[in-house]
């Protein structure tokens, strides 16, 4: 059975709805507040699970009430949480998410237990035995590097979501694919990247850094870059946009699930773009994801 291991963050999301996002120095009034689950690791793991693919999350929560709730939500979503540690004396990570009426967001994250994720022997075994490893950058650089190195040595395919952006050349070099948005691609390349034309122009630069790359373009879809082709993949237009939080994580999770099931990269990106479009139609991130469907191989 196809199997994905995600090494990453788990957060308690505090979601504040506003008429419009504040500008610098401005105070705006909230129209509602609610809590949910987030963190790129948790979101991506739940997106994998929504495809029916087996997935294990390696991460950490606090030994607090929030940590127990987060663990329960993940387990209910069919994510294996056997490698999700509870860190004594530390609170769970918390993300403060501000969402406007158009579904756009601003996010501030307190790392909490995510800063104390470690890879012990059993966790490394989960990395090595997976078909696909997924990492992001909301846990320590050391943990990300250890996971990617172990996976690559074992023949596990590595999906690196370089978000939030960090300089990590050794990790990026093993990515197949590297997944970045336009802002992260610009940080990586040291120059502006805006739209598919700029991604096409950066083909050789990207392939000098990683094995394959996917640059996401929000509602415009994504661009797949491989040694053989550069392909623009459109994103289906959603009938409504409720909340864009977690759309990129849905993209990454479905892409990884497709790779684990044996699909080639292009149909995985197409399925991922469709998943991102579906994700924005529901409030919240991982716990609000609908079922995602993979194409037949």
PDB file of C-alpha atoms in Angstrom, residues 54-283:
ATOM      1  CA  UNK A  54      -1.794   5.909   4.204  1.00  0.00           C
ATOM      2  CA  UNK A  55       0.058   8.729   5.964  1.00  0.00           C
ATOM      3  CA  UNK A  56       2.102   9.132   9.161  1.00  0.00           C
ATOM      4  CA  UNK A  57       2.887  12.492  10.731  1.00  0.00           C
ATOM      5  CA  UNK A  58       6.175  12.994  12.583  1.00  0.00           C
ATOM      6  CA  UNK A  59       5.969  16.104  14.752  1.00  0.00           C
ATOM      7  CA  UNK A  60       5.223  17.422  18.217  1.00  0.00           C
ATOM      8  CA  UNK A  61       2.469  19.041  20.233  1.00  0.00           C
ATOM      9  CA  UNK A  62       2.462  20.333  23.790  1.00  0.00           C
ATOM     10  CA  UNK A  63       1.434  18.282  26.797  1.00  0.00           C
ATOM     11  CA  UNK A  64      -1.568  20.592  27.111  1.00  0.00           C
ATOM     12  CA  UNK A  65      -5.270  20.370  26.381  1.00  0.00           C
ATOM     13  CA  UNK A  66      -4.718  21.840  22.922  1.00  0.00           C
ATOM     14  CA  UNK A  67      -2.181  19.119  22.146  1.00  0.00           C
ATOM     15  CA  UNK A  68      -4.644  16.394  23.100  1.00  0.00           C
ATOM     16  CA  UNK A  69      -7.326  17.974  20.887  1.00  0.00           C
ATOM     17  CA  UNK A  70      -4.948  18.299  17.938  1.00  0.00           C
ATOM     18  CA  UNK A  71      -3.906  14.654  18.250  1.00  0.00           C
ATOM     19  CA  UNK A  72      -7.562  13.585  18.341  1.00  0.00           C
ATOM     20  CA  UNK A  73      -8.497  15.602  15.255  1.00  0.00           C
ATOM     21  CA  UNK A  74      -5.592  14.138  13.292  1.00  0.00           C
ATOM     22  CA  UNK A  75      -6.422  10.590  14.328  1.00  0.00           C
ATOM     23  CA  UNK A  76     -10.076  11.127  13.376  1.00  0.00           C
ATOM     24  CA  UNK A  77      -8.837  12.268   9.951  1.00  0.00           C
ATOM     25  CA  UNK A  78      -7.053   8.894   9.542  1.00  0.00           C
ATOM     26  CA  UNK A  79      -3.552  10.293  10.071  1.00  0.00           C
ATOM     27  CA  UNK A  80      -1.223   7.943  11.967  1.00  0.00           C
ATOM     28  CA  UNK A  81      -0.126   9.942  15.031  1.00  0.00           C
ATOM     29  CA  UNK A  82       2.055   7.271  16.633  1.00  0.00           C
ATOM     30  CA  UNK A  83       5.123   9.456  15.961  1.00  0.00           C
ATOM     31  CA  UNK A  84       3.507  12.681  17.188  1.00  0.00           C
ATOM     32  CA  UNK A  85       5.328  13.486  20.426  1.00  0.00           C
ATOM     33  CA  UNK A  86       3.879  15.356  23.413  1.00  0.00           C
ATOM     34  CA  UNK A  87       6.586  17.684  24.723  1.00  0.00           C
ATOM     35  CA  UNK A  88       6.508  18.124  28.506  1.00  0.00           C
ATOM     36  CA  UNK A  89       6.303  21.682  29.767  1.00  0.00           C
ATOM     37  CA  UNK A  90       5.721  23.186  26.319  1.00  0.00           C
ATOM     38  CA  UNK A  91       2.547  24.512  24.741  1.00  0.00           C
ATOM     39  CA  UNK A  92       1.370  23.469  21.305  1.00  0.00           C
ATOM     40  CA  UNK A  93       2.170  25.699  18.341  1.00  0.00           C
ATOM     41  CA  UNK A  94      -0.410  28.397  17.677  1.00  0.00           C
ATOM     42  CA  UNK A  95      -1.232  30.232  14.453  1.00  0.00           C
ATOM     43  CA  UNK A  96      -3.237  33.452  14.466  1.00  0.00           C
ATOM     44  CA  UNK A  97      -5.046  33.597  11.138  1.00  0.00           C
ATOM     45  CA  UNK A  98      -6.863  36.716   9.939  1.00  0.00           C
ATOM     46  CA  UNK A  99      -9.256  36.118   7.021  1.00  0.00           C
ATOM     47  CA  UNK A 100     -11.164  38.794   5.071  1.00  0.00           C
ATOM     48  CA  UNK A 101     -14.460  38.545   3.182  1.00  0.00           C
ATOM     49  CA  UNK A 102     -12.623  37.611  -0.026  1.00  0.00           C
ATOM     50  CA  UNK A 103     -10.893  34.672   1.669  1.00  0.00           C
ATOM     51  CA  UNK A 104      -7.450  36.310   1.728  1.00  0.00           C
ATOM     52  CA  UNK A 105      -5.389  35.896   4.888  1.00  0.00           C
ATOM     53  CA  UNK A 106      -2.546  37.070   7.091  1.00  0.00           C
ATOM     54  CA  UNK A 107      -0.916  34.582   9.482  1.00  0.00           C
ATOM     55  CA  UNK A 108       1.350  34.923  12.523  1.00  0.00           C
ATOM     56  CA  UNK A 109       2.757  31.710  14.055  1.00  0.00           C
ATOM     57  CA  UNK A 110       4.046  30.944  17.541  1.00  0.00           C
ATOM     58  CA  UNK A 111       6.169  27.788  17.162  1.00  0.00           C
ATOM     59  CA  UNK A 112       5.627  26.186  20.574  1.00  0.00           C
ATOM     60  CA  UNK A 113       6.350  22.450  20.505  1.00  0.00           C
ATOM     61  CA  UNK A 114       7.178  22.581  16.793  1.00  0.00           C
ATOM     62  CA  UNK A 115      10.575  24.025  17.717  1.00  0.00           C
ATOM     63  CA  UNK A 116      11.344  20.831  19.659  1.00  0.00           C
ATOM     64  CA  UNK A 117      10.623  18.169  17.044  1.00  0.00           C
ATOM     65  CA  UNK A 118      13.383  15.528  16.970  1.00  0.00           C
ATOM     66  CA  UNK A 119      13.949  12.487  14.786  1.00  0.00           C
ATOM     67  CA  UNK A 120      14.588   9.426  16.930  1.00  0.00           C
ATOM     68  CA  UNK A 121      15.222   5.910  15.618  1.00  0.00           C
ATOM     69  CA  UNK A 122      11.545   4.969  15.064  1.00  0.00           C
ATOM     70  CA  UNK A 123      10.865   8.287  13.308  1.00  0.00           C
ATOM     71  CA  UNK A 124      13.816   7.761  10.970  1.00  0.00           C
ATOM     72  CA  UNK A 125      12.510   4.256  10.229  1.00  0.00           C
ATOM     73  CA  UNK A 126       9.195   5.814   9.184  1.00  0.00           C
ATOM     74  CA  UNK A 127      11.059   8.196   6.889  1.00  0.00           C
ATOM     75  CA  UNK A 128      13.127   5.428   5.299  1.00  0.00           C
ATOM     76  CA  UNK A 129      10.224   3.016   4.818  1.00  0.00           C
ATOM     77  CA  UNK A 130       7.879   5.511   3.148  1.00  0.00           C
ATOM     78  CA  UNK A 131       7.269   5.767  -0.585  1.00  0.00           C
ATOM     79  CA  UNK A 132       7.320   9.560  -0.295  1.00  0.00           C
ATOM     80  CA  UNK A 133       8.638  11.954   2.372  1.00  0.00           C
ATOM     81  CA  UNK A 134       7.157  15.446   2.672  1.00  0.00           C
ATOM     82  CA  UNK A 135       8.940  18.238   4.552  1.00  0.00           C
ATOM     83  CA  UNK A 136       8.359  21.962   5.015  1.00  0.00           C
ATOM     84  CA  UNK A 137      10.222  24.602   7.028  1.00  0.00           C
ATOM     85  CA  UNK A 138       8.126  25.084  10.173  1.00  0.00           C
ATOM     86  CA  UNK A 139      10.377  22.749  12.191  1.00  0.00           C
ATOM     87  CA  UNK A 140      14.126  23.134  12.714  1.00  0.00           C
ATOM     88  CA  UNK A 141      16.620  23.189   9.850  1.00  0.00           C
ATOM     89  CA  UNK A 142      18.419  20.244  11.433  1.00  0.00           C
ATOM     90  CA  UNK A 143      15.300  18.051  11.507  1.00  0.00           C
ATOM     91  CA  UNK A 144      14.447  18.875   7.894  1.00  0.00           C
ATOM     92  CA  UNK A 145      17.995  18.091   6.754  1.00  0.00           C
ATOM     93  CA  UNK A 146      18.143  14.830   8.731  1.00  0.00           C
ATOM     94  CA  UNK A 147      14.815  13.659   7.313  1.00  0.00           C
ATOM     95  CA  UNK A 148      15.699  14.491   3.721  1.00  0.00           C
ATOM     96  CA  UNK A 149      19.151  12.907   3.957  1.00  0.00           C
ATOM     97  CA  UNK A 150      17.768   9.701   5.485  1.00  0.00           C
ATOM     98  CA  UNK A 151      14.993   9.465   2.909  1.00  0.00           C
ATOM     99  CA  UNK A 152      17.279  10.036  -0.039  1.00  0.00           C
ATOM    100  CA  UNK A 153      19.772   7.423   1.156  1.00  0.00           C
ATOM    101  CA  UNK A 154      16.934   4.898   1.507  1.00  0.00           C
ATOM    102  CA  UNK A 155      15.481   5.576  -1.934  1.00  0.00           C
ATOM    103  CA  UNK A 156      12.404   7.383  -0.598  1.00  0.00           C
ATOM    104  CA  UNK A 157      11.193  10.144  -2.913  1.00  0.00           C
ATOM    105  CA  UNK A 158      11.474  13.584  -1.324  1.00  0.00           C
ATOM    106  CA  UNK A 159       8.961  16.415  -1.699  1.00  0.00           C
ATOM    107  CA  UNK A 160      10.331  19.660  -0.261  1.00  0.00           C
ATOM    108  CA  UNK A 161       7.913  22.520   0.332  1.00  0.00           C
ATOM    109  CA  UNK A 162      10.315  25.379   1.013  1.00  0.00           C
ATOM    110  CA  UNK A 163       7.809  27.318   3.105  1.00  0.00           C
ATOM    111  CA  UNK A 164       8.376  29.544   4.902  1.00  0.00           C
ATOM    112  CA  UNK A 165      11.492  30.186   2.823  1.00  0.00           C
ATOM    113  CA  UNK A 166      14.865  29.227   4.228  1.00  0.00           C
ATOM    114  CA  UNK A 167      18.236  28.936   2.553  1.00  0.00           C
ATOM    115  CA  UNK A 168      18.775  25.162   2.446  1.00  0.00           C
ATOM    116  CA  UNK A 169      20.814  24.250  -0.621  1.00  0.00           C
ATOM    117  CA  UNK A 170      21.561  20.651   0.454  1.00  0.00           C
ATOM    118  CA  UNK A 171      17.886  19.946   1.099  1.00  0.00           C
ATOM    119  CA  UNK A 172      16.723  21.616  -2.107  1.00  0.00           C
ATOM    120  CA  UNK A 173      19.243  19.603  -4.134  1.00  0.00           C
ATOM    121  CA  UNK A 174      17.441  16.360  -3.176  1.00  0.00           C
ATOM    122  CA  UNK A 175      13.919  17.646  -3.854  1.00  0.00           C
ATOM    123  CA  UNK A 176      11.902  15.766  -6.473  1.00  0.00           C
ATOM    124  CA  UNK A 177       9.978  18.002  -6.649  1.00  0.00           C
ATOM    125  CA  UNK A 178      10.726  21.255  -4.875  1.00  0.00           C
ATOM    126  CA  UNK A 179       7.403  23.067  -4.329  1.00  0.00           C
ATOM    127  CA  UNK A 180       7.493  26.852  -3.914  1.00  0.00           C
ATOM    128  CA  UNK A 181       5.150  29.748  -4.569  1.00  0.00           C
ATOM    129  CA  UNK A 182       6.205  32.844  -6.494  1.00  0.00           C
ATOM    130  CA  UNK A 183       7.495  34.658  -3.386  1.00  0.00           C
ATOM    131  CA  UNK A 184       9.558  31.660  -2.276  1.00  0.00           C
ATOM    132  CA  UNK A 185      10.871  31.180  -5.819  1.00  0.00           C
ATOM    133  CA  UNK A 186      11.954  34.822  -5.838  1.00  0.00           C
ATOM    134  CA  UNK A 187      13.787  34.368  -2.532  1.00  0.00           C
ATOM    135  CA  UNK A 188      15.422  31.216  -3.867  1.00  0.00           C
ATOM    136  CA  UNK A 189      16.581  32.796  -7.118  1.00  0.00           C
ATOM    137  CA  UNK A 190      17.346  36.258  -5.756  1.00  0.00           C
ATOM    138  CA  UNK A 191      15.101  38.082  -8.214  1.00  0.00           C
ATOM    139  CA  UNK A 192      11.391  38.681  -8.817  1.00  0.00           C
ATOM    140  CA  UNK A 193       9.286  35.781 -10.054  1.00  0.00           C
ATOM    141  CA  UNK A 194       5.778  36.756 -11.131  1.00  0.00           C
ATOM    142  CA  UNK A 195       3.781  34.426 -13.313  1.00  0.00           C
ATOM    143  CA  UNK A 196       4.396  31.544 -15.660  1.00  0.00           C
ATOM    144  CA  UNK A 197       6.590  33.512 -18.054  1.00  0.00           C
ATOM    145  CA  UNK A 198       9.122  34.249 -15.317  1.00  0.00           C
ATOM    146  CA  UNK A 199       9.106  30.594 -14.227  1.00  0.00           C
ATOM    147  CA  UNK A 200       9.777  29.457 -17.792  1.00  0.00           C
ATOM    148  CA  UNK A 201      12.664  31.907 -18.022  1.00  0.00           C
ATOM    149  CA  UNK A 202      14.075  30.487 -14.763  1.00  0.00           C
ATOM    150  CA  UNK A 203      13.978  26.849 -15.929  1.00  0.00           C
ATOM    151  CA  UNK A 204      17.740  26.306 -16.074  1.00  0.00           C
ATOM    152  CA  UNK A 205      18.330  28.122 -12.778  1.00  0.00           C
ATOM    153  CA  UNK A 206      15.767  25.977 -10.999  1.00  0.00           C
ATOM    154  CA  UNK A 207      17.092  22.712 -12.420  1.00  0.00           C
ATOM    155  CA  UNK A 208      20.598  23.674 -11.322  1.00  0.00           C
ATOM    156  CA  UNK A 209      19.292  23.713  -7.745  1.00  0.00           C
ATOM    157  CA  UNK A 210      16.882  20.731  -7.603  1.00  0.00           C
ATOM    158  CA  UNK A 211      15.832  17.641  -9.538  1.00  0.00           C
ATOM    159  CA  UNK A 212      12.361  18.928 -10.452  1.00  0.00           C
ATOM    160  CA  UNK A 213      10.315  21.936  -9.362  1.00  0.00           C
ATOM    161  CA  UNK A 214       6.714  23.052  -9.100  1.00  0.00           C
ATOM    162  CA  UNK A 215       6.042  26.773  -8.764  1.00  0.00           C
ATOM    163  CA  UNK A 216       2.503  27.492  -7.585  1.00  0.00           C
ATOM    164  CA  UNK A 217       0.765  30.606  -8.869  1.00  0.00           C
ATOM    165  CA  UNK A 218      -2.303  30.823  -6.632  1.00  0.00           C
ATOM    166  CA  UNK A 219      -5.530  30.935  -8.626  1.00  0.00           C
ATOM    167  CA  UNK A 220      -3.505  30.820 -11.865  1.00  0.00           C
ATOM    168  CA  UNK A 221      -2.395  27.241 -11.169  1.00  0.00           C
ATOM    169  CA  UNK A 222       1.202  26.070 -11.260  1.00  0.00           C
ATOM    170  CA  UNK A 223       4.194  25.493 -13.495  1.00  0.00           C
ATOM    171  CA  UNK A 224       5.968  22.123 -13.548  1.00  0.00           C
ATOM    172  CA  UNK A 225       9.672  22.220 -14.381  1.00  0.00           C
ATOM    173  CA  UNK A 226      11.552  19.021 -15.221  1.00  0.00           C
ATOM    174  CA  UNK A 227      14.613  18.255 -17.364  1.00  0.00           C
ATOM    175  CA  UNK A 228      12.202  17.158 -20.118  1.00  0.00           C
ATOM    176  CA  UNK A 229       9.475  19.802 -20.050  1.00  0.00           C
ATOM    177  CA  UNK A 230       8.037  22.996 -18.628  1.00  0.00           C
ATOM    178  CA  UNK A 231       4.262  22.677 -18.304  1.00  0.00           C
ATOM    179  CA  UNK A 232       1.690  25.212 -17.186  1.00  0.00           C
ATOM    180  CA  UNK A 233      -1.125  23.585 -15.220  1.00  0.00           C
ATOM    181  CA  UNK A 234      -4.336  25.567 -14.811  1.00  0.00           C
ATOM    182  CA  UNK A 235      -6.288  25.621 -11.575  1.00  0.00           C
ATOM    183  CA  UNK A 236     -10.057  25.083 -11.887  1.00  0.00           C
ATOM    184  CA  UNK A 237     -11.986  28.237 -11.053  1.00  0.00           C
ATOM    185  CA  UNK A 238     -13.876  27.704  -7.789  1.00  0.00           C
ATOM    186  CA  UNK A 239     -17.526  28.833  -7.712  1.00  0.00           C
ATOM    187  CA  UNK A 240     -16.733  30.720  -4.509  1.00  0.00           C
ATOM    188  CA  UNK A 241     -13.699  31.536  -2.360  1.00  0.00           C
ATOM    189  CA  UNK A 242     -14.339  31.213   1.371  1.00  0.00           C
ATOM    190  CA  UNK A 243     -10.813  30.926   2.804  1.00  0.00           C
ATOM    191  CA  UNK A 244      -7.454  30.510   1.059  1.00  0.00           C
ATOM    192  CA  UNK A 245      -5.771  29.265   4.255  1.00  0.00           C
ATOM    193  CA  UNK A 246      -4.260  25.831   3.655  1.00  0.00           C
ATOM    194  CA  UNK A 247      -4.826  25.755  -0.114  1.00  0.00           C
ATOM    195  CA  UNK A 248      -1.099  25.405  -0.750  1.00  0.00           C
ATOM    196  CA  UNK A 249      -0.889  22.588   1.782  1.00  0.00           C
ATOM    197  CA  UNK A 250      -3.748  20.761   0.059  1.00  0.00           C
ATOM    198  CA  UNK A 251      -1.741  21.090  -3.165  1.00  0.00           C
ATOM    199  CA  UNK A 252       1.391  19.584  -1.611  1.00  0.00           C
ATOM    200  CA  UNK A 253      -0.432  16.758   0.161  1.00  0.00           C
ATOM    201  CA  UNK A 254      -2.334  15.611  -2.919  1.00  0.00           C
ATOM    202  CA  UNK A 255       0.798  15.841  -5.060  1.00  0.00           C
ATOM    203  CA  UNK A 256       2.655  13.602  -2.579  1.00  0.00           C
ATOM    204  CA  UNK A 257      -0.224  11.126  -2.415  1.00  0.00           C
ATOM    205  CA  UNK A 258      -0.231  10.868  -6.193  1.00  0.00           C
ATOM    206  CA  UNK A 259       3.485  10.205  -6.316  1.00  0.00           C
ATOM    207  CA  UNK A 260       3.155   7.524  -3.619  1.00  0.00           C
ATOM    208  CA  UNK A 261       0.451   5.827  -5.675  1.00  0.00           C
ATOM    209  CA  UNK A 262       2.792   5.580  -8.647  1.00  0.00           C
ATOM    210  CA  UNK A 263       1.554   8.445 -10.803  1.00  0.00           C
ATOM    211  CA  UNK A 264       4.006  10.482 -12.843  1.00  0.00           C
ATOM    212  CA  UNK A 265       4.635  14.076 -11.819  1.00  0.00           C
ATOM    213  CA  UNK A 266       2.418  15.845 -14.367  1.00  0.00           C
ATOM    214  CA  UNK A 267      -0.912  14.193 -13.408  1.00  0.00           C
ATOM    215  CA  UNK A 268       0.052  14.662  -9.760  1.00  0.00           C
ATOM    216  CA  UNK A 269       0.383  18.407 -10.312  1.00  0.00           C
ATOM    217  CA  UNK A 270      -2.935  18.476 -12.151  1.00  0.00           C
ATOM    218  CA  UNK A 271      -4.658  16.673  -9.266  1.00  0.00           C
ATOM    219  CA  UNK A 272      -2.935  18.996  -6.785  1.00  0.00           C
ATOM    220  CA  UNK A 273      -4.155  22.108  -8.608  1.00  0.00           C
ATOM    221  CA  UNK A 274      -7.710  20.756  -8.508  1.00  0.00           C
ATOM    222  CA  UNK A 275      -7.326  20.060  -4.779  1.00  0.00           C
ATOM    223  CA  UNK A 276      -6.165  23.617  -4.113  1.00  0.00           C
ATOM    224  CA  UNK A 277      -9.254  24.930  -5.882  1.00  0.00           C
ATOM    225  CA  UNK A 278     -11.509  22.701  -3.784  1.00  0.00           C
ATOM    226  CA  UNK A 279      -9.759  23.694  -0.550  1.00  0.00           C
ATOM    227  CA  UNK A 280     -10.560  27.414  -0.858  1.00  0.00           C
ATOM    228  CA  UNK A 281     -14.291  26.667  -0.898  1.00  0.00           C
ATOM    229  CA  UNK A 282     -14.341  25.632   2.791  1.00  0.00           C
ATOM    230  CA  UNK A 283     -13.356  27.558   5.926  1.00  0.00           C
TER     231      UNK A 283
END
